[in-house]
mmCIF file of C-alpha atoms in Angstrom:
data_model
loop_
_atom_site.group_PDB
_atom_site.id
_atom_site.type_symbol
_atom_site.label_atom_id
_atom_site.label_comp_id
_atom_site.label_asym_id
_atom_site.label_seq_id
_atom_site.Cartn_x
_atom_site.Cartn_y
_atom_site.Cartn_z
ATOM 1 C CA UNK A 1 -22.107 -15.362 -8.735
ATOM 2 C CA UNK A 2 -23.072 -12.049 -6.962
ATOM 3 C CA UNK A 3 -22.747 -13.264 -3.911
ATOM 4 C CA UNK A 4 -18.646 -14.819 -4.748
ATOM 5 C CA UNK A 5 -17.852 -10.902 -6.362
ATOM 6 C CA UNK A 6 -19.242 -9.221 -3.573
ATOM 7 C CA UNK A 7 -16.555 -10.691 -1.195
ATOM 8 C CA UNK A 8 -14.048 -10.392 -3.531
ATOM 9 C CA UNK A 9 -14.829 -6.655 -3.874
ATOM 10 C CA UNK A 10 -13.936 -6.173 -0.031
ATOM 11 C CA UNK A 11 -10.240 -5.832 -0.710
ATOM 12 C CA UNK A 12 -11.265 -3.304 -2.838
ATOM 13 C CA UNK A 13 -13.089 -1.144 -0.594
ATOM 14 C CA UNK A 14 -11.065 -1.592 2.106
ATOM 15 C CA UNK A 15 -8.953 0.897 0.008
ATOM 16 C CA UNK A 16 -11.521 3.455 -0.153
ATOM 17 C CA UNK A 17 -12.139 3.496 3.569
ATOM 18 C CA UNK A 18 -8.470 2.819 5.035
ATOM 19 C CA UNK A 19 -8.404 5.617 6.227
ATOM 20 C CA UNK A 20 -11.336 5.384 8.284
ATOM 21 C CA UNK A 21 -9.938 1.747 9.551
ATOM 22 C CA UNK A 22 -6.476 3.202 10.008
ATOM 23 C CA UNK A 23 -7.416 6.014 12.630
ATOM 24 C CA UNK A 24 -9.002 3.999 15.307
ATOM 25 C CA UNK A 25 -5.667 4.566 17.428
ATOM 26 C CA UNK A 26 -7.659 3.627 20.610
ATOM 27 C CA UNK A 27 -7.854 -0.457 19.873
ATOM 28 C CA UNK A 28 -5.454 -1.702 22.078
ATOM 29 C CA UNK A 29 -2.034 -2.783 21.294
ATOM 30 C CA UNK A 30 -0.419 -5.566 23.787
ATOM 31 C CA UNK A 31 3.424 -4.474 24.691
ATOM 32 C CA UNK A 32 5.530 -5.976 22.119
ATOM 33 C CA UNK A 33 8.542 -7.936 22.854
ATOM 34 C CA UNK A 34 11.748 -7.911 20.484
ATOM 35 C CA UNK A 35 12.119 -11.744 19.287
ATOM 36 C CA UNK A 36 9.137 -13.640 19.934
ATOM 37 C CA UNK A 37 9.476 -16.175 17.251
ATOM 38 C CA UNK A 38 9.304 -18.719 20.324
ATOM 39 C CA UNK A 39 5.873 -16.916 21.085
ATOM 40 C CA UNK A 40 4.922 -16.997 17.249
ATOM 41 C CA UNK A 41 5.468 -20.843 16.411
ATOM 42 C CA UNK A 42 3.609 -21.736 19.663
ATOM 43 C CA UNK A 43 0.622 -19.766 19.265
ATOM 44 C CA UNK A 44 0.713 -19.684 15.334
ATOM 45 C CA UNK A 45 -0.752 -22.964 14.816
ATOM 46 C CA UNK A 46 -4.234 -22.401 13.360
ATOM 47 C CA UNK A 47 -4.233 -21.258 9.592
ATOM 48 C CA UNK A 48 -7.112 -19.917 7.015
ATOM 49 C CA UNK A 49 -8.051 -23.116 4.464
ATOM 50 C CA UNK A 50 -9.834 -20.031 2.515
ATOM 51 C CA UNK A 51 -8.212 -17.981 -0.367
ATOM 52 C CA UNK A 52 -9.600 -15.505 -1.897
ATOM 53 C CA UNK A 53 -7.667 -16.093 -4.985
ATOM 54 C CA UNK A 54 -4.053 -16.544 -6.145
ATOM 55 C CA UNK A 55 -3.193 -12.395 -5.437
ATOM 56 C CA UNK A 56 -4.100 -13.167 -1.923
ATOM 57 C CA UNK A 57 -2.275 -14.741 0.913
ATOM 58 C CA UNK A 58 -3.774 -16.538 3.724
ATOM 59 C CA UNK A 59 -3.905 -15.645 7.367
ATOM 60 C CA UNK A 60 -1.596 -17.268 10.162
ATOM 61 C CA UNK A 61 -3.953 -17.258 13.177
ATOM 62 C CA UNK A 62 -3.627 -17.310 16.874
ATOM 63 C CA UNK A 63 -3.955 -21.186 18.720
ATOM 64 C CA UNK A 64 -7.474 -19.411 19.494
ATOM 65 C CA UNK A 65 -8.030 -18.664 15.480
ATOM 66 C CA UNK A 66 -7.901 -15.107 16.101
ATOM 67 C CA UNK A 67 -6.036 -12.536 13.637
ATOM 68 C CA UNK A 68 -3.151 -11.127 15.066
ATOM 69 C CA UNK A 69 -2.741 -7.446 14.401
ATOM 70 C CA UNK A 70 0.636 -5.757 13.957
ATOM 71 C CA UNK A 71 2.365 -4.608 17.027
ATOM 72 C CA UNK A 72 3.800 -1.614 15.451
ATOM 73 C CA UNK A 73 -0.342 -1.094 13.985
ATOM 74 C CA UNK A 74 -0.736 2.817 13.161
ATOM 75 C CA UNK A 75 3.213 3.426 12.460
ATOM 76 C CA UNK A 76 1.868 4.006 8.317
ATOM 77 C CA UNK A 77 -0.533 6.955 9.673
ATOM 78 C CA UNK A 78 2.533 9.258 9.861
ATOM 79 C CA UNK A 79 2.360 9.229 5.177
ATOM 80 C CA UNK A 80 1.058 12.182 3.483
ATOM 81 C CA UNK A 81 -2.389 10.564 2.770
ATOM 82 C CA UNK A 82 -4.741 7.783 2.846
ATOM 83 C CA UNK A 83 -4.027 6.820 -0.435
ATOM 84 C CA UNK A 84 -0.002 6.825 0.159
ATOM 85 C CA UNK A 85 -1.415 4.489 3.528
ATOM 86 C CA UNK A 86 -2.782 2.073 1.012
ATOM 87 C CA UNK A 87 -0.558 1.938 -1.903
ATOM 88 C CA UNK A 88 2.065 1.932 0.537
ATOM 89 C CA UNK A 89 1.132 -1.700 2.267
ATOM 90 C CA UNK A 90 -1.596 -3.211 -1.179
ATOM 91 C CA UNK A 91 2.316 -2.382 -3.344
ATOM 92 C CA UNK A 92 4.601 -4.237 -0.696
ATOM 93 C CA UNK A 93 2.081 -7.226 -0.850
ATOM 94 C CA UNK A 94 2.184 -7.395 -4.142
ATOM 95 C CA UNK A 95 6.417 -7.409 -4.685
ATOM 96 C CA UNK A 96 6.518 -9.696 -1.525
ATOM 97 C CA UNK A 97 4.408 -12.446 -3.893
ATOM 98 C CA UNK A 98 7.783 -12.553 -5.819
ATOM 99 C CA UNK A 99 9.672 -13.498 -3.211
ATOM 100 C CA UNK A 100 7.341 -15.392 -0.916
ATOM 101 C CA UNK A 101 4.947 -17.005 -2.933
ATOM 102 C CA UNK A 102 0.760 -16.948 -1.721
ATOM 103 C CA UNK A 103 0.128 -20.691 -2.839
ATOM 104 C CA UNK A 104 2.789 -22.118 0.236
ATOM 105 C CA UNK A 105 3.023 -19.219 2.526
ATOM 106 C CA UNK A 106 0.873 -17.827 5.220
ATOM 107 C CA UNK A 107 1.066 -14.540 6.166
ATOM 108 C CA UNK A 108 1.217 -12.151 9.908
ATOM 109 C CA UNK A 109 1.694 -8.067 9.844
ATOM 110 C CA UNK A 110 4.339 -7.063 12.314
ATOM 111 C CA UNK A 111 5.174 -9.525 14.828
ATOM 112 C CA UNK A 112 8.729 -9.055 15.346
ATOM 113 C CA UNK A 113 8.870 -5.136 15.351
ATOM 114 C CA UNK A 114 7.558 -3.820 18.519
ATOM 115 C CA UNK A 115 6.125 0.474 17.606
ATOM 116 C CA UNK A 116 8.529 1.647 20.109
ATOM 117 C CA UNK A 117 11.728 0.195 18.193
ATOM 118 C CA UNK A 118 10.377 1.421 14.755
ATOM 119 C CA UNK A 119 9.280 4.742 16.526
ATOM 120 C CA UNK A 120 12.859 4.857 17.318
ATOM 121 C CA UNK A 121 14.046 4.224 13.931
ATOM 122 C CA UNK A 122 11.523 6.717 12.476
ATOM 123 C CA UNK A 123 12.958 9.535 14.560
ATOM 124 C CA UNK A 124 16.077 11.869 14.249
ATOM 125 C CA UNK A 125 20.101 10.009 15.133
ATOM 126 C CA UNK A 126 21.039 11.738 18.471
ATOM 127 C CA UNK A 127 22.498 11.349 21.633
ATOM 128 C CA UNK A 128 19.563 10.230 23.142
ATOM 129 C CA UNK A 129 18.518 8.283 20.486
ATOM 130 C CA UNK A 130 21.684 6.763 18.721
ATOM 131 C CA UNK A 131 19.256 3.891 16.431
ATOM 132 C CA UNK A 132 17.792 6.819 14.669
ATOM 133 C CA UNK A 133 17.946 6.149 11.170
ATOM 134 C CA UNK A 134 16.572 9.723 10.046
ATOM 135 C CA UNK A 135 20.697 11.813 10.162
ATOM 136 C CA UNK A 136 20.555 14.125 13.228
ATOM 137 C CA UNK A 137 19.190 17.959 13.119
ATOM 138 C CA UNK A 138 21.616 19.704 11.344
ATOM 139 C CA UNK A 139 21.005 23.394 9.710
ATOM 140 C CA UNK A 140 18.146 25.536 8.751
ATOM 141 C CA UNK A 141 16.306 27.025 5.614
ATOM 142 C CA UNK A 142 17.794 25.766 2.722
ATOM 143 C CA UNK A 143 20.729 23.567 4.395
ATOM 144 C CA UNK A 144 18.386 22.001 6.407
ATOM 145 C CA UNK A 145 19.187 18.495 6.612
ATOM 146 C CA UNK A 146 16.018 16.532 5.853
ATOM 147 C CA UNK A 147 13.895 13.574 7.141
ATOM 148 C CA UNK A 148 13.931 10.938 4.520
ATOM 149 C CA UNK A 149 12.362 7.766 6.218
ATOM 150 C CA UNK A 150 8.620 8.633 7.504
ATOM 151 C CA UNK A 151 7.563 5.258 7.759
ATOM 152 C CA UNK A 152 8.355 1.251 7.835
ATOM 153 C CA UNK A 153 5.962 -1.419 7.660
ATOM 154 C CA UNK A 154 6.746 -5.320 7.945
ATOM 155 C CA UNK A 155 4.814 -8.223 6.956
ATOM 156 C CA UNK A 156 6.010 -11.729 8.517
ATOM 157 C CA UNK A 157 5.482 -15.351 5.856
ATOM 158 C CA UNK A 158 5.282 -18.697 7.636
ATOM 159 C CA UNK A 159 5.374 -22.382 5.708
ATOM 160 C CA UNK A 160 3.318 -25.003 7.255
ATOM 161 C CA UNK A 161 5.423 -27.811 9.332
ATOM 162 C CA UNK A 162 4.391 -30.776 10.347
ATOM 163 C CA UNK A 163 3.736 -29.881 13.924
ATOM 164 C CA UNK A 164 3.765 -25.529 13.174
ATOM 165 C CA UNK A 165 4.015 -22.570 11.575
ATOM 166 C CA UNK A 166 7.989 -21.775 10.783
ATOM 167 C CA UNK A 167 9.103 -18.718 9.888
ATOM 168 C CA UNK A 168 10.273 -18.528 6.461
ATOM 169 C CA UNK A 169 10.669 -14.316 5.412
ATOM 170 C CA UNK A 170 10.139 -11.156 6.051
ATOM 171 C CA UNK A 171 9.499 -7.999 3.749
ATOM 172 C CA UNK A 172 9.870 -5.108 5.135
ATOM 173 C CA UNK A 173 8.784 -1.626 3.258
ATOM 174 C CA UNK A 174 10.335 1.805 3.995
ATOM 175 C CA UNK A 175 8.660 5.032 3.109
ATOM 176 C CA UNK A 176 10.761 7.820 1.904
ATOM 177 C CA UNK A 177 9.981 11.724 1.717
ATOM 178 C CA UNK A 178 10.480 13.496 -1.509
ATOM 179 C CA UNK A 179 8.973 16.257 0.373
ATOM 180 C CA UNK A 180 10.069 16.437 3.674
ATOM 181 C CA UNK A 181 7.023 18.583 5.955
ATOM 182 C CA UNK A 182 8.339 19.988 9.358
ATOM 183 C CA UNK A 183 7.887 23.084 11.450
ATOM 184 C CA UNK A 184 10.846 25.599 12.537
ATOM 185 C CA UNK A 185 9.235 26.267 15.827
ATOM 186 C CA UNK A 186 6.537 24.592 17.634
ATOM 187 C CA UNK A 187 3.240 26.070 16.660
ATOM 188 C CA UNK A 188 4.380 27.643 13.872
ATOM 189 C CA UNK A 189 3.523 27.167 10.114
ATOM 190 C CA UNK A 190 4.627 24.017 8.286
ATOM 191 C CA UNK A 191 6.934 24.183 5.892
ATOM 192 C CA UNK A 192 7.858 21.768 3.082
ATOM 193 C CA UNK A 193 11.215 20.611 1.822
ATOM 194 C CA UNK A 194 11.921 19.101 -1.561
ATOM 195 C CA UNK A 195 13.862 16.140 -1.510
ATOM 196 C CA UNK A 196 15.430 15.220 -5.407
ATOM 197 C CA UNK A 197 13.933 11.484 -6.173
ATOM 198 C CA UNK A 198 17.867 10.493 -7.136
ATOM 199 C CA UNK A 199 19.036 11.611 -3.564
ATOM 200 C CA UNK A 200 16.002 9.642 -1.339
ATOM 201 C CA UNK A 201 16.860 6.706 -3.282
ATOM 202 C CA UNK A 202 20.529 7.333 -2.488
ATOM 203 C CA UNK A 203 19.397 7.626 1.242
ATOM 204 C CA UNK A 204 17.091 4.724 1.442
ATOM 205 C CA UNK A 205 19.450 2.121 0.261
ATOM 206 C CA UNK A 206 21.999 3.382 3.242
ATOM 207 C CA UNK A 207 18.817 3.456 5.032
ATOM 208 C CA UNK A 208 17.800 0.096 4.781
ATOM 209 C CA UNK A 209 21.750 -1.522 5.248
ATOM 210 C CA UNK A 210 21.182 0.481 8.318
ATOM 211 C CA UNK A 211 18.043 -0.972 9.753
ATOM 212 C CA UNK A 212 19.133 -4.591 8.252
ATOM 213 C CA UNK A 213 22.204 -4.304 10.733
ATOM 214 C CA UNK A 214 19.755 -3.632 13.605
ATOM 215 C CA UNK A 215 16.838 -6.093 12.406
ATOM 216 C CA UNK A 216 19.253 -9.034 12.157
ATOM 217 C CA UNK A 217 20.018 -8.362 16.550
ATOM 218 C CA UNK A 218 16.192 -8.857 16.596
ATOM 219 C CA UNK A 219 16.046 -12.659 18.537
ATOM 220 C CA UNK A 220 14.887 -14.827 15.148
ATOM 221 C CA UNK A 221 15.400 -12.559 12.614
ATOM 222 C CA UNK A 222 19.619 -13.837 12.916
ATOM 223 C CA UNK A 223 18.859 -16.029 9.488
ATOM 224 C CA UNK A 224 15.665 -15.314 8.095
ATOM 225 C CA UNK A 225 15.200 -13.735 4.507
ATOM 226 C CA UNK A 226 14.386 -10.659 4.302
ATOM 227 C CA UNK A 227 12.759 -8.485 1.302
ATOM 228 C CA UNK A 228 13.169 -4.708 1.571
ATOM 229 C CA UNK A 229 11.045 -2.488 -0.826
ATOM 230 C CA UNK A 230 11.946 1.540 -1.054
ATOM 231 C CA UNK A 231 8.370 3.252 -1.553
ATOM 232 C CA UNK A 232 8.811 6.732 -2.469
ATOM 233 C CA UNK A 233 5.500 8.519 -1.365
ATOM 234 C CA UNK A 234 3.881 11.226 -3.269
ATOM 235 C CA UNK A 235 3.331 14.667 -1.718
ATOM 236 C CA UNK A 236 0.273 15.460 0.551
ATOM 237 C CA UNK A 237 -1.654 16.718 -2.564
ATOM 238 C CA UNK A 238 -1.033 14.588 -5.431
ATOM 239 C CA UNK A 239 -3.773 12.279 -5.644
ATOM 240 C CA UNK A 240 -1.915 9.386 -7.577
ATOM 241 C CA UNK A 241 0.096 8.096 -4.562
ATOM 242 C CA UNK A 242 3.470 6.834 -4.704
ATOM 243 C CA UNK A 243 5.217 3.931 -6.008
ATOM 244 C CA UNK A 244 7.921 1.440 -4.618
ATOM 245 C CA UNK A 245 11.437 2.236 -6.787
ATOM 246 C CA UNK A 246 13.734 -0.814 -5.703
ATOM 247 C CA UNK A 247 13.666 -3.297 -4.179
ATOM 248 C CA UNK A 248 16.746 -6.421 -3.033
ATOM 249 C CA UNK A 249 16.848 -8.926 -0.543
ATOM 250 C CA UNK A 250 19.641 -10.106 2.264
ATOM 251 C CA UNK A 251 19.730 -13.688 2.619
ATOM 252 C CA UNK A 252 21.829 -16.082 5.339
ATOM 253 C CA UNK A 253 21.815 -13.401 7.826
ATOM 254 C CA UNK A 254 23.533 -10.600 5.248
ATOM 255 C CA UNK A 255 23.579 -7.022 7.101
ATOM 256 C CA UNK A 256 23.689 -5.240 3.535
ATOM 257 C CA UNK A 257 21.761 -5.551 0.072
ATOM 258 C CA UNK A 258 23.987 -5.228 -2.662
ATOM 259 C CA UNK A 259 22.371 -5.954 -5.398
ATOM 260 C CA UNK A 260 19.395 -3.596 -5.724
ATOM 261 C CA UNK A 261 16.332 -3.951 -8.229
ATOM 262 C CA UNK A 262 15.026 -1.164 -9.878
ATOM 263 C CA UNK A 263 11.340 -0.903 -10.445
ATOM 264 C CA UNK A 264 9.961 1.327 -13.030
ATOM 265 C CA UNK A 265 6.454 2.026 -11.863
ATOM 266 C CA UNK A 266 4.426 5.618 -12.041
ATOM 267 C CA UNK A 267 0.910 6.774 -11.217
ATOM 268 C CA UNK A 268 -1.149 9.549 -12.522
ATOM 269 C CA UNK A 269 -4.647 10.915 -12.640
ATOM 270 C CA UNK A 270 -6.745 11.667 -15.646
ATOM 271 C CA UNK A 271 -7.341 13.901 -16.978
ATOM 272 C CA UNK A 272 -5.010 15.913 -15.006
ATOM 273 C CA UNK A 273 -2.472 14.363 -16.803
ATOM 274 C CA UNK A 274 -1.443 12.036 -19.494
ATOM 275 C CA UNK A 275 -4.564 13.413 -21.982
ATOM 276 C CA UNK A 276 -1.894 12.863 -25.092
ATOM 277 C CA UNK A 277 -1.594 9.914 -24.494
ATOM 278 C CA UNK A 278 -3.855 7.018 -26.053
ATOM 279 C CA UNK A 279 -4.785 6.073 -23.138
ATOM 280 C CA UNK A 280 -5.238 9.504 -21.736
ATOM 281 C CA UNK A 281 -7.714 10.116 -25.015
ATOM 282 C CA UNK A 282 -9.374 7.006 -24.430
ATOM 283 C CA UNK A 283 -10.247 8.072 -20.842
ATOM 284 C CA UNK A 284 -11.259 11.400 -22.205
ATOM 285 C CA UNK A 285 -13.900 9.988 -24.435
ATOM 286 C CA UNK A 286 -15.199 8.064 -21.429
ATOM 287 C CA UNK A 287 -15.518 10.582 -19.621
ATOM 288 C CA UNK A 288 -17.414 12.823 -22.479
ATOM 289 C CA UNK A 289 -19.828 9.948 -22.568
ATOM 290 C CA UNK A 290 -20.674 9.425 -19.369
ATOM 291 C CA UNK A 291 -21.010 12.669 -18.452
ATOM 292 C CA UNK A 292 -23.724 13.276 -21.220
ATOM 293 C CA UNK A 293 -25.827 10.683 -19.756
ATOM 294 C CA UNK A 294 -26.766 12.029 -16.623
ATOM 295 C CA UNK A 295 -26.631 15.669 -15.552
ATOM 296 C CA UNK A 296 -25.859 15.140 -11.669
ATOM 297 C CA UNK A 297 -22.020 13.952 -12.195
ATOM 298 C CA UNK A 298 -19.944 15.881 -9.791
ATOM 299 C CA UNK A 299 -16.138 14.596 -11.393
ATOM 300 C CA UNK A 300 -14.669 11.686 -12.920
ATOM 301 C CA UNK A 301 -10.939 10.362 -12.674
ATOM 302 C CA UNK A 302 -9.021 8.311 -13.127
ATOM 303 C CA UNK A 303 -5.821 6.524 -11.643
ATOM 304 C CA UNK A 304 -3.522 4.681 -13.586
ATOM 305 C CA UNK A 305 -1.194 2.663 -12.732
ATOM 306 C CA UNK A 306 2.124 1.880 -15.507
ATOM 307 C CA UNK A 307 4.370 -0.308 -15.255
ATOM 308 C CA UNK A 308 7.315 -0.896 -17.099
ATOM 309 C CA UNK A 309 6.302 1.862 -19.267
ATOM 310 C CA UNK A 310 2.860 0.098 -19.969
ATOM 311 C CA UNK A 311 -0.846 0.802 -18.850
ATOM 312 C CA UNK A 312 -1.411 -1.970 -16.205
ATOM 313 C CA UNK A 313 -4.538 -1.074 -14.422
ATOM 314 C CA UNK A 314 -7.287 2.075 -14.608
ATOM 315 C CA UNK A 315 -9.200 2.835 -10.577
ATOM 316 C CA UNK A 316 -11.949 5.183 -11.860
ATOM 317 C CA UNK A 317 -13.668 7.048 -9.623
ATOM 318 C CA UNK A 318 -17.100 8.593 -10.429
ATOM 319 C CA UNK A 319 -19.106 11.197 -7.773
ATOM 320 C CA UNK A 320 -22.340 12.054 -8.348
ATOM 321 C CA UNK A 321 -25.758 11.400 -6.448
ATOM 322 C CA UNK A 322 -28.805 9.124 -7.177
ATOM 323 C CA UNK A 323 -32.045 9.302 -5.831
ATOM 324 C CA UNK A 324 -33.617 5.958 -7.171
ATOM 325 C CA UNK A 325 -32.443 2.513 -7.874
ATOM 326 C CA UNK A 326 -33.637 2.682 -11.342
ATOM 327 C CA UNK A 327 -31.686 6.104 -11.985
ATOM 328 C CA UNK A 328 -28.423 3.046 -10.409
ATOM 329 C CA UNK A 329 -29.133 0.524 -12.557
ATOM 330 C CA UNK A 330 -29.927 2.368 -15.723
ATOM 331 C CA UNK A 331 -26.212 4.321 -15.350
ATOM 332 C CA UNK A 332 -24.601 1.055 -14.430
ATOM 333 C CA UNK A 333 -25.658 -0.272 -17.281
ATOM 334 C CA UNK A 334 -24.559 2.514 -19.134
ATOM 335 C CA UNK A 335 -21.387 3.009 -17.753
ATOM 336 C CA UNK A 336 -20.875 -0.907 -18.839
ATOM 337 C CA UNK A 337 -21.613 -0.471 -22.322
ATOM 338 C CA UNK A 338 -19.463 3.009 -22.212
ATOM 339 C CA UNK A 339 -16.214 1.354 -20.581
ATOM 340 C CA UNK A 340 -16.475 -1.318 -22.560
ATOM 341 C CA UNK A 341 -16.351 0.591 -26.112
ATOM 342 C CA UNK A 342 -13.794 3.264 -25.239
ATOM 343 C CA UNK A 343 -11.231 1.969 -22.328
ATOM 344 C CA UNK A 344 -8.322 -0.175 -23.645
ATOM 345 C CA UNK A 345 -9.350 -4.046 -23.136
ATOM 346 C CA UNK A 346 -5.706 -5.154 -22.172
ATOM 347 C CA UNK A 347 -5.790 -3.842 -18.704
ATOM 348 C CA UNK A 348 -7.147 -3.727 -15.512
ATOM 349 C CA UNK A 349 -10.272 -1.809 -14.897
ATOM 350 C CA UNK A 350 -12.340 -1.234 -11.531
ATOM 351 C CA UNK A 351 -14.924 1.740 -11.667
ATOM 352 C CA UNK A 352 -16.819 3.069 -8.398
ATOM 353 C CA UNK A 353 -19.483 4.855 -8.388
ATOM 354 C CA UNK A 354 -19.794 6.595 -4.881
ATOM 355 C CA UNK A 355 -22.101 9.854 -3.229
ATOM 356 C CA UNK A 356 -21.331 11.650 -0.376
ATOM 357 C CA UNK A 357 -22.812 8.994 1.646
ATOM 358 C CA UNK A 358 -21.930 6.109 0.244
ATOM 359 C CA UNK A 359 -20.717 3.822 -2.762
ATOM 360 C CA UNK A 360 -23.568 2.930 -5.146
ATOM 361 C CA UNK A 361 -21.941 0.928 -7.530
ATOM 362 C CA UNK A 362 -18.842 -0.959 -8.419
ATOM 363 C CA UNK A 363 -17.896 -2.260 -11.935
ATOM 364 C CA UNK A 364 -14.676 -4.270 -12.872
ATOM 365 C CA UNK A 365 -12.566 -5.964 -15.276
ATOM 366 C CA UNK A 366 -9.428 -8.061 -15.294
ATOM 367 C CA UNK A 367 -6.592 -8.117 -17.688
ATOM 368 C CA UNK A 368 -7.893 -11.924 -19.281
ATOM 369 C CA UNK A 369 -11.860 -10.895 -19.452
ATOM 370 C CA UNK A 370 -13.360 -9.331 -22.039
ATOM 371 C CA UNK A 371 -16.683 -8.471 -20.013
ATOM 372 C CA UNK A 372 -17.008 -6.696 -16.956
ATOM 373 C CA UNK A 373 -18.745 -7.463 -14.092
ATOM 374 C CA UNK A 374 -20.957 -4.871 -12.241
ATOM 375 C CA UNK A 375 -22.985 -4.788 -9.047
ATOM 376 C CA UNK A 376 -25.081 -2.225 -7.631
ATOM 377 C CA UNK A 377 -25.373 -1.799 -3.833
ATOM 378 C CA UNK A 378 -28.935 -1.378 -2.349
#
């Protein structure tokens, strides 16, 4: 059993050190080519039997069985933060599952958007560059006209022919400021420009007509259905992240979403906020515990997650410093019987318990369990 969690937990930490995998910017990329579904369904014809479970979607490999990474890989290291980096692409998995389910489809990250044509979204309309989907430089100071898209990602879903992979949709996520961060002069200080949540949502739905008009030229993309999310990123020192806000989809080779989906989703961190709240309370007296146990804790929080106005899932984060594994195993232990008498049971939970050096432990719960399961890392 320790051995099955222990691989299960690696989606998990891969969240805690994305931004460690995300700034290698010296792997390679090949040139992409616009349009290379021909390229795709010839090569594309080796897929992963494994699943880590029913949240997860399976690899489309190479005819070699080799993972194909994105051609527009390191676009997402233009958001605010690593944890913006994460939310931004672990969120747009998890609304794609709605659309393109994980039990039939297999999955690729970016193999129709070459960097330079995103790049070249990203940046400012102009003369020079007439597919910018940021509006041109326009004013200074407080008519400044602001950058509201700072990033796009796109993940590509195959179904399994008889002979290949086809493809079968496309999501495609777009980061929006709602604090725009820019320098008047090169060298100079940066300065920050507040963008009203009401007006990048406004923008990102003219946005994304925009780039559907210009992804449906792309040689493949003509037909396919494609799933746009608006993530609205949090500013460069909020530690909650962001959250995706809508969401719509253009089917049979529609330039334009009409009918947009609101999502009402929020993050915040405990106890900076949300401490009257139950929930907030309940964290509190978590955190009282645990803290009385040992005297080395250097800070607890916690991120939750709501949706739809309700608690869905709890990330704590606990950073302290043990010297033994006995000192581990006797907090893990504690920090098990602790969660499991004051944190709501109808939830998510993960807890990690990390030093400067390293993660020590990891505890976790799902919504249907009533136990959680802990592991402590040698």
């Amino acid at each position: 059993m320790k051995s099955k969690w222990k691989w299960l937990f690696l989606p998990t930490l891969l969240l805690f050190l994305s931004a460690c995998n995300l700034t290698d910017q010296n792997a390679t990329d090949s040139e992409p080519t616009e349009g290379s579904d021909e390229n795709l369904q010839s090569n594309s014809t080796v897929v992963s039997r494994n699943q880590l479970g029913d949240d997860f979607y399976r690899p489309a490999l190479d005819e070699d069985g080799q993972y194909q990474t994105s051609k527009n890989r390191g676009v997402t290291l233009s958001l605010n933060s690593g944890i913006n980096i994460s939310l931004f692409e672990k969120d747009l998995m998890r609304l794609s599952q709605d659309t393109f389910s994980t039990e039939t489809h297999f999955i690729q990250e970016g193999q129709y958007l070459s960097k330079d044509l995103v790049n070249s979204w990203l940046a400012r309309e102009s003369e020079d560059n007439p597919e910018g989907l940021n509006p041109p430089e326009s004013g200074e100071g407080d008519d400044r006209v602001p950058r509201y898209l700072n990033s796009i990602l796109e993940f590509d879903f195959f179904t399994e022919s008889e002979e290949n992979l086809q493809l079968s949709g496309i999501s495609i996520g777009l980061a929006l400021n709602t604090v725009d961060y820019y320098q008047a002069e090169q060298f100079g200080p940066t300065l920050m420009q507040e963008i009203p949540s009401e007006e990048a949502l406004s923008k990102g739905k003219d946005i994304a007509n925009q780039l559907l008009s210009q992804i449906r030229k792309v040689e493949g993309l003509e037909n396919t259905p494609i799933m746009i999310g608006l993530y609205e990123q949090s500013p460069q020192d909020d530690l909650a992240g962001g959250v995706y806000v809508a969401q719509g989809n253009s089917l049979n080779g529609s330039e334009s979403i009409d009918d947009w989906v609101s999502i009402n989703e929020r993050r915040i961190i405990f106890p900076l906020e949300g401490s009257d709240s139950a929930e907030g309370n309940a964290f509190a007296n978590f955190q009282s515990e645990v803290e009385s146990f040992f005297p080395n804790i250097s800070g607890i929080t916690g991120r939750a997650h709501y949706i739809n106005d309700q608690l869905d899932s709890l990330s704590i984060n606990i950073m302290t410093q043990f010297y033994g594994e006995g000192e581990m195993v006797a907090y893990t232990q504690y920090l098990k019987q602790s969660a499991t008498t004051y944190l709501p049971g109808d939830m998510n939970v993960e807890i990690i318990v990390e030093s400067p050096e390293d993660i020590q432990a990891f505890l976790k719960k799902d919504i249907t369990e009533s136990d959680y399961f802990s592991y402590v890392f040698d």
